[in-house]
Coordinates of C-alpha atoms and ligand atoms in Angstrom, one line a residue:
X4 CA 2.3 16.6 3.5
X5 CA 5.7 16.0 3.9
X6 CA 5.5 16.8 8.0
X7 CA 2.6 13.5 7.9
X8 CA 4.1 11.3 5.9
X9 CA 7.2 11.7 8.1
X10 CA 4.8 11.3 11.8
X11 CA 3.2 8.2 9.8
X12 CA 6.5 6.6 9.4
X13 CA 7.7 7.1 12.9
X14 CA 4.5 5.6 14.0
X15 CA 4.7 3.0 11.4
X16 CA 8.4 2.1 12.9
X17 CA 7.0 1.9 16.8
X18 CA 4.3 -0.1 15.5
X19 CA 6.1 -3.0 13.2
X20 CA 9.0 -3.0 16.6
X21 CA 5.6 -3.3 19.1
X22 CA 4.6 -6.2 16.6
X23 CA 1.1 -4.2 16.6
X24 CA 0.7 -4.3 12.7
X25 CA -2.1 -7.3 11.7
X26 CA -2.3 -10.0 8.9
X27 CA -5.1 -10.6 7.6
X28 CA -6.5 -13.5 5.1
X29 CA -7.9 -13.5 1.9
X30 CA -9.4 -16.8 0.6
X31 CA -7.8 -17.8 -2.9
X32 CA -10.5 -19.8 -4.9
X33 CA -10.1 -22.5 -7.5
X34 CA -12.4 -21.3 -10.5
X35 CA -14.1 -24.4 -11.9
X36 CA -15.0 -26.1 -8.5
X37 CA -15.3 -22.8 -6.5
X38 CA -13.0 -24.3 -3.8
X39 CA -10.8 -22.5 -1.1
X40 CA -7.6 -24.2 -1.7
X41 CA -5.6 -21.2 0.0
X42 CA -5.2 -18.0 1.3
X43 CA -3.0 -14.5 0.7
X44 CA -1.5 -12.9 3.9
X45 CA -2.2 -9.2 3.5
X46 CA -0.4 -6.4 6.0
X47 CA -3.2 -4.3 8.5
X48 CA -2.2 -1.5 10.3
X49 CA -4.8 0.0 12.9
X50 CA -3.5 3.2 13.8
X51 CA -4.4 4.2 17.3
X52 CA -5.7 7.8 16.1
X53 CA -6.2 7.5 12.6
X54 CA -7.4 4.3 12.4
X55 CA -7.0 1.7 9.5
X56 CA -4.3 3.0 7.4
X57 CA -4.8 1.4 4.1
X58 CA -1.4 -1.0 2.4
X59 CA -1.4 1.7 -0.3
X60 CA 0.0 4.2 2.0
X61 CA 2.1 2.3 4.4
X62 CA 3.6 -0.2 2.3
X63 CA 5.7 2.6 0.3
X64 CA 6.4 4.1 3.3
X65 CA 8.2 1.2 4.8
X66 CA 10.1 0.6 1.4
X67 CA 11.4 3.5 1.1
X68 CA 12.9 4.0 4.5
X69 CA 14.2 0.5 4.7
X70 CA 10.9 -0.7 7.6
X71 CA 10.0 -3.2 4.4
X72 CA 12.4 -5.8 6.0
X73 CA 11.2 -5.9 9.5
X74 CA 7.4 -5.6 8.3
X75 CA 7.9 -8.2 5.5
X76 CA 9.9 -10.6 8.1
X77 CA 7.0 -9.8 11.1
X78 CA 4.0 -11.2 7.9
X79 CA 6.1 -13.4 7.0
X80 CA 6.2 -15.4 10.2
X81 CA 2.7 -14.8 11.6
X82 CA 1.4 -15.8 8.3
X83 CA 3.6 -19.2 8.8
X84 CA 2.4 -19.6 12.1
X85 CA -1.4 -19.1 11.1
X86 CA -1.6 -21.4 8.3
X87 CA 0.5 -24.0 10.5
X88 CA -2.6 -24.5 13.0
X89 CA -4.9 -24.9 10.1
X90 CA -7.0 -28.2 10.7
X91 CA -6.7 -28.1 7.0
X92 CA -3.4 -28.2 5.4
X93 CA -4.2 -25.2 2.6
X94 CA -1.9 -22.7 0.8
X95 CA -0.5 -19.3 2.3
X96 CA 0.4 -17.0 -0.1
X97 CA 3.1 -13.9 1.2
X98 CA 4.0 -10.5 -0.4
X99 CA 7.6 -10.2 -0.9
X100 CA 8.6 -6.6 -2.0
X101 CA 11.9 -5.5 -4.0
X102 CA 13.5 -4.2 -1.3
X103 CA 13.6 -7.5 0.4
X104 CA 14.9 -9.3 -2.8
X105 CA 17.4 -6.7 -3.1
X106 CA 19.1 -6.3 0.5
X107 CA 18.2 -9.2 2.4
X108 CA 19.3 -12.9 3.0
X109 CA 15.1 -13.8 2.1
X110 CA 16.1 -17.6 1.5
X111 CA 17.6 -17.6 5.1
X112 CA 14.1 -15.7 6.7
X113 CA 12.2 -18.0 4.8
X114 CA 13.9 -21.1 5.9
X115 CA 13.8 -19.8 9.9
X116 CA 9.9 -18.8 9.4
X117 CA 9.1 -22.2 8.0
X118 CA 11.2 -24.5 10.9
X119 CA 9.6 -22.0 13.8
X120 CA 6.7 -22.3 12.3
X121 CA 7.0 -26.0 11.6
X122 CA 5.0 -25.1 8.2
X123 CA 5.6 -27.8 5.1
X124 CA 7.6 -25.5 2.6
X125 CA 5.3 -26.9 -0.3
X126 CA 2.2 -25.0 1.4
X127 CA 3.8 -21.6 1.0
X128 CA 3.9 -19.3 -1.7
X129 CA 5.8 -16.0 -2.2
X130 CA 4.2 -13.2 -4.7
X131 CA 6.6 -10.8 -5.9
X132 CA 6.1 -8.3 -9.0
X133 CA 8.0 -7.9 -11.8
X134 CA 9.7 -4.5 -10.7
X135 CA 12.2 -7.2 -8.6
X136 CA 13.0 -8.5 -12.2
X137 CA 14.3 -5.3 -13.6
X138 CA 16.1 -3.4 -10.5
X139 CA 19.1 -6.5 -10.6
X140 CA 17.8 -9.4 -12.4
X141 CA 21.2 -11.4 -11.5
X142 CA 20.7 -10.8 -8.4
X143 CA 16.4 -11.4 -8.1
X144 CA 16.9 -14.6 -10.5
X145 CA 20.1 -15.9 -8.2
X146 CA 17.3 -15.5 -5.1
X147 CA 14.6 -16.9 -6.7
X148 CA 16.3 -19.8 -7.9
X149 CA 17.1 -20.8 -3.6
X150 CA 13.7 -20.0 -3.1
X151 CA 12.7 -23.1 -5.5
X152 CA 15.2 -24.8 -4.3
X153 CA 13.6 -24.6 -0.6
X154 CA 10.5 -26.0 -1.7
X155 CA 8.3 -22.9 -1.6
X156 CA 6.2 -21.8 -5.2
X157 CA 7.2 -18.5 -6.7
X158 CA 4.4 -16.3 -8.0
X159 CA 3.8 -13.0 -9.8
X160 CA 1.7 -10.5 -8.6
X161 CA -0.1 -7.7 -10.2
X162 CA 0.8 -8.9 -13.8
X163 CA -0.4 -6.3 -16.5
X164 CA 0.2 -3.2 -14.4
X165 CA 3.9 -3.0 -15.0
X166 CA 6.3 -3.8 -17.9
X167 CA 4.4 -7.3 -19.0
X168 CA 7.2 -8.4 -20.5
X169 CA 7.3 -11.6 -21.6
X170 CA 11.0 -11.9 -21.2
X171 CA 10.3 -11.4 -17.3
X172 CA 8.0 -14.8 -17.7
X173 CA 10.1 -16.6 -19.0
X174 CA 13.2 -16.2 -17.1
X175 CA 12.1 -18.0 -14.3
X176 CA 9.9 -20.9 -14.1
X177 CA 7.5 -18.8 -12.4
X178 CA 4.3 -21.6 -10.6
X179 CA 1.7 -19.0 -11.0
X180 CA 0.9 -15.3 -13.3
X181 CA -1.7 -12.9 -11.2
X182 CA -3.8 -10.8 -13.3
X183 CA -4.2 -7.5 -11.9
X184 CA -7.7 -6.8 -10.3
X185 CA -7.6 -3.6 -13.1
X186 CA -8.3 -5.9 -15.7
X187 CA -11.1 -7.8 -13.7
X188 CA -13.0 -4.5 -12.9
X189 CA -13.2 -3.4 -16.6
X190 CA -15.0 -6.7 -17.7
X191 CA -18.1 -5.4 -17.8
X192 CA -17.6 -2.8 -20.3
X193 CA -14.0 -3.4 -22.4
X194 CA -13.5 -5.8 -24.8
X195 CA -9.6 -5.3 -24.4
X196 CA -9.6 -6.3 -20.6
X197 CA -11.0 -9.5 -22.0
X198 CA -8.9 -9.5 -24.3
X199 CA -5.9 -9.0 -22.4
X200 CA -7.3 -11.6 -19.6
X201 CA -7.7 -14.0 -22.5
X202 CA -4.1 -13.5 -23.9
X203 CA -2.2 -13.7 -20.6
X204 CA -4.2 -17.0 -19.1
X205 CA -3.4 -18.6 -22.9
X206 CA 0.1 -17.8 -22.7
X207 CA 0.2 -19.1 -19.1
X208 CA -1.6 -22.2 -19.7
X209 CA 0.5 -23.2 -23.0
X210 CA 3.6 -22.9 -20.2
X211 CA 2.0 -24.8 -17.4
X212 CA 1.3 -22.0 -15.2
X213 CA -1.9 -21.3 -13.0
X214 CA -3.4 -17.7 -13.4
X215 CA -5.4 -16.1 -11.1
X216 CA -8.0 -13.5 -11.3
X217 CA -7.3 -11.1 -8.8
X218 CA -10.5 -8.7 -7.9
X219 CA -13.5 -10.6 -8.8
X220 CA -16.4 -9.7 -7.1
X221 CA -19.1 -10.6 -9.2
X222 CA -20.7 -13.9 -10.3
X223 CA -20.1 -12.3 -14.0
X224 CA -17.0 -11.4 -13.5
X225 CA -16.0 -15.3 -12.4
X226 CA -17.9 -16.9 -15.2
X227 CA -16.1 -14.7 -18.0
X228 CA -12.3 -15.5 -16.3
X229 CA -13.5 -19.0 -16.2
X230 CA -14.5 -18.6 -19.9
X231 CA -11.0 -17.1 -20.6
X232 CA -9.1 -20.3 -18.9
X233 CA -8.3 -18.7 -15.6
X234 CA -7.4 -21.4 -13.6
X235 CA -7.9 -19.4 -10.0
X236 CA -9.3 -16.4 -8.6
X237 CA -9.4 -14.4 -5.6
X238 CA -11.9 -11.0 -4.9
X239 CA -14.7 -9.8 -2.8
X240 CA -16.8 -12.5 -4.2
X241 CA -15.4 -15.5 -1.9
X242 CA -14.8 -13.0 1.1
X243 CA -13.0 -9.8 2.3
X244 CA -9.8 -9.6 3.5
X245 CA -10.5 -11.5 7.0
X246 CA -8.2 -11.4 10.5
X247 CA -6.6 -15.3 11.7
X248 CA -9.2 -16.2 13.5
X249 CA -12.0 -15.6 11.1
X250 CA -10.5 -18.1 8.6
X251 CA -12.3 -21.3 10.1
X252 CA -15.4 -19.9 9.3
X253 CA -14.3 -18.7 6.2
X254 CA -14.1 -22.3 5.1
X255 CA -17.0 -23.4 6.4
Ligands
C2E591 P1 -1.9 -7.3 -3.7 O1 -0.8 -8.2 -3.2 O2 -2.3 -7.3 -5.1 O3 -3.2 -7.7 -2.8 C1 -4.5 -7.8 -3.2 C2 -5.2 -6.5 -2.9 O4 -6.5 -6.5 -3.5 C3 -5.5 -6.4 -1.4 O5 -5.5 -5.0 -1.1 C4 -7.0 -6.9 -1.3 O6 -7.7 -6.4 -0.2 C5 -7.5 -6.3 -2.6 N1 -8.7 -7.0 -3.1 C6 -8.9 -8.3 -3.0 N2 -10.1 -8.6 -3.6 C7 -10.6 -7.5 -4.0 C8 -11.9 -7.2 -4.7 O7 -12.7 -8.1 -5.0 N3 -12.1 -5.9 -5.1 C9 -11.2 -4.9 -4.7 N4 -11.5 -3.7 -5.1 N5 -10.0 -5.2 -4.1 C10 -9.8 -6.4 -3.7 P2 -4.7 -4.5 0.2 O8 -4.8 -5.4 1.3 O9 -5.2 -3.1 0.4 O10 -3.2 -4.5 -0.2 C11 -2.8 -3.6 -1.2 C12 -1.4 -4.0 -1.7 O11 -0.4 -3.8 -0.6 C13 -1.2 -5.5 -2.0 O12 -1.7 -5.8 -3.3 C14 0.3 -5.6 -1.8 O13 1.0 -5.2 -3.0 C15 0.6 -4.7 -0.7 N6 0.8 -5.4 0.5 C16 -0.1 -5.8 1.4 N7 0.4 -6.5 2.4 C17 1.8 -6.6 2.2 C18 2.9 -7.2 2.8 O14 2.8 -7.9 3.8 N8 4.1 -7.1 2.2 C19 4.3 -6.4 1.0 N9 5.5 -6.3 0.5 N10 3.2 -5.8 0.4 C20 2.0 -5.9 0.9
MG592 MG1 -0.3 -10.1 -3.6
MG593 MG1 -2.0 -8.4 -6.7

């Protein structure tokens, strides 16, 4: 396992330097009016033996032998680029892991990917996950802050999985809380994922930040988040994850 895990990250490191890893597009959906208003860039990597190799795998991979910066940086300014030839001026939402918080001038890639790309700063978005808040919150909070002060929205991603804490809300004026897909799934069938859905969209809402369901893929599932004061969702429902050029006829 070991011997694997080390070939995938050698092939992992020719493929981020060849530029050969993909970004694909996921259509975020307002929930009342059903309306694309943006999209989140997601990292594809087609192996040229094994074939897709799913984020899940890779993604770890790259942060824990330091690839995270280059791979994050390469999304980063393909996803600018993308949204920038939009005919429609929508939202582009980009992961942002710990490592890059931690050991990288991220204001300074953010600024260069936005004048390259020409993109507004108001039209992107960075999700991050609360693990950044509790490795060197000084540190992630002093980031975040020039972030804001750029222009671009701060969101957090995967909410519920981790430590929920409310403290990690609250110290920054986070613009949007994303409610793990985990929580979406077990609609059907637990009252305490609605429960939980129902508490973490109130909390959001009495502080004047959007929530989005992440994961729905049913017409259920959207009419109970809606029910629960979600404000946005995202999930099989509106589309799969779909490559650049797709993303014209996503909309339509
Ligand atoms: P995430 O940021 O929470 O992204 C959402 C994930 O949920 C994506 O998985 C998406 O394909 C999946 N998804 C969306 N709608 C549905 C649905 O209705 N049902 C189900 N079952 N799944 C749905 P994906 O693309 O496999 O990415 C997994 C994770 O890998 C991402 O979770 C994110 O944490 C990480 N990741 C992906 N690209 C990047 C990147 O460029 N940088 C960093 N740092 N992380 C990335
Ligand atoms: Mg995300
Ligand atoms: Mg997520």
């Amino acid at each position: 396992a070991i011997r694997e895990r080390r070939a995938l990250a050698n092939d992992l490191k020719d493929a981020v330097a060849a530029g050969e890893l993909d970004v694909f597009f996921q259509p975020q959906a307002l929930v009342e009016s059903r309306e694309i208003f943006g999209y989140e860039a997601l990292a594809r990597w087609n192996h040229p033996h094994l074939g897709w190799v799913p984020p899940d795998t890779f993604i770890p991979i790259a942060e824990e032998n330091g690839l995270i910066i280059q791979l994050g940086e390469l999304v980063l300014r393909r996803a600018c680029e993308s949204a920038a030839r939009w005919a429609v001026p929508h939202a582009i939402a980009v992961n942002v892991s710990a490592v890059q918080i931690g050991h990288t001038d991220l204001p300074g890639a953010v600024r260069s990917a936005l004048a390259d790309s020409g993109l507004s700063p108001d039209r992107l978005e960075l999700e991050i996950t609360e693990t950044v808040l509790i490795d060197d919150p000084d540190r992630a909070l002093s980031v975040l802050q020039q972030l804001k002060s750029i222009g671009v929205s701060v969101a957090m991603d995967d909410f519920g999985t981790g430590y929920s804490s409310l403290s990690s809300i609250l110290s920054f004026s986070f613009d949007k809380i994303k409610i793990d897909r985990s929580f979406v799934k077990d609609l059907g069938d637990s009252a305490d994922a609605l429960a939980i859905i129902r508490a973490v969209s109130g909390l959001a809402n009495s502080l004047g930040i959007a929530t989005t369901a992440e994961g729905v893929e049913t017409d259920g599932q959207l009419r109970k988040v809606h029910g629960e004061g979600c404000t946005e969702a995202q999930g099989f429902l509106f589309s799969q994850p779909a490559p650049a050029k797709e993303v014209p006829e996503l909309l339509e």
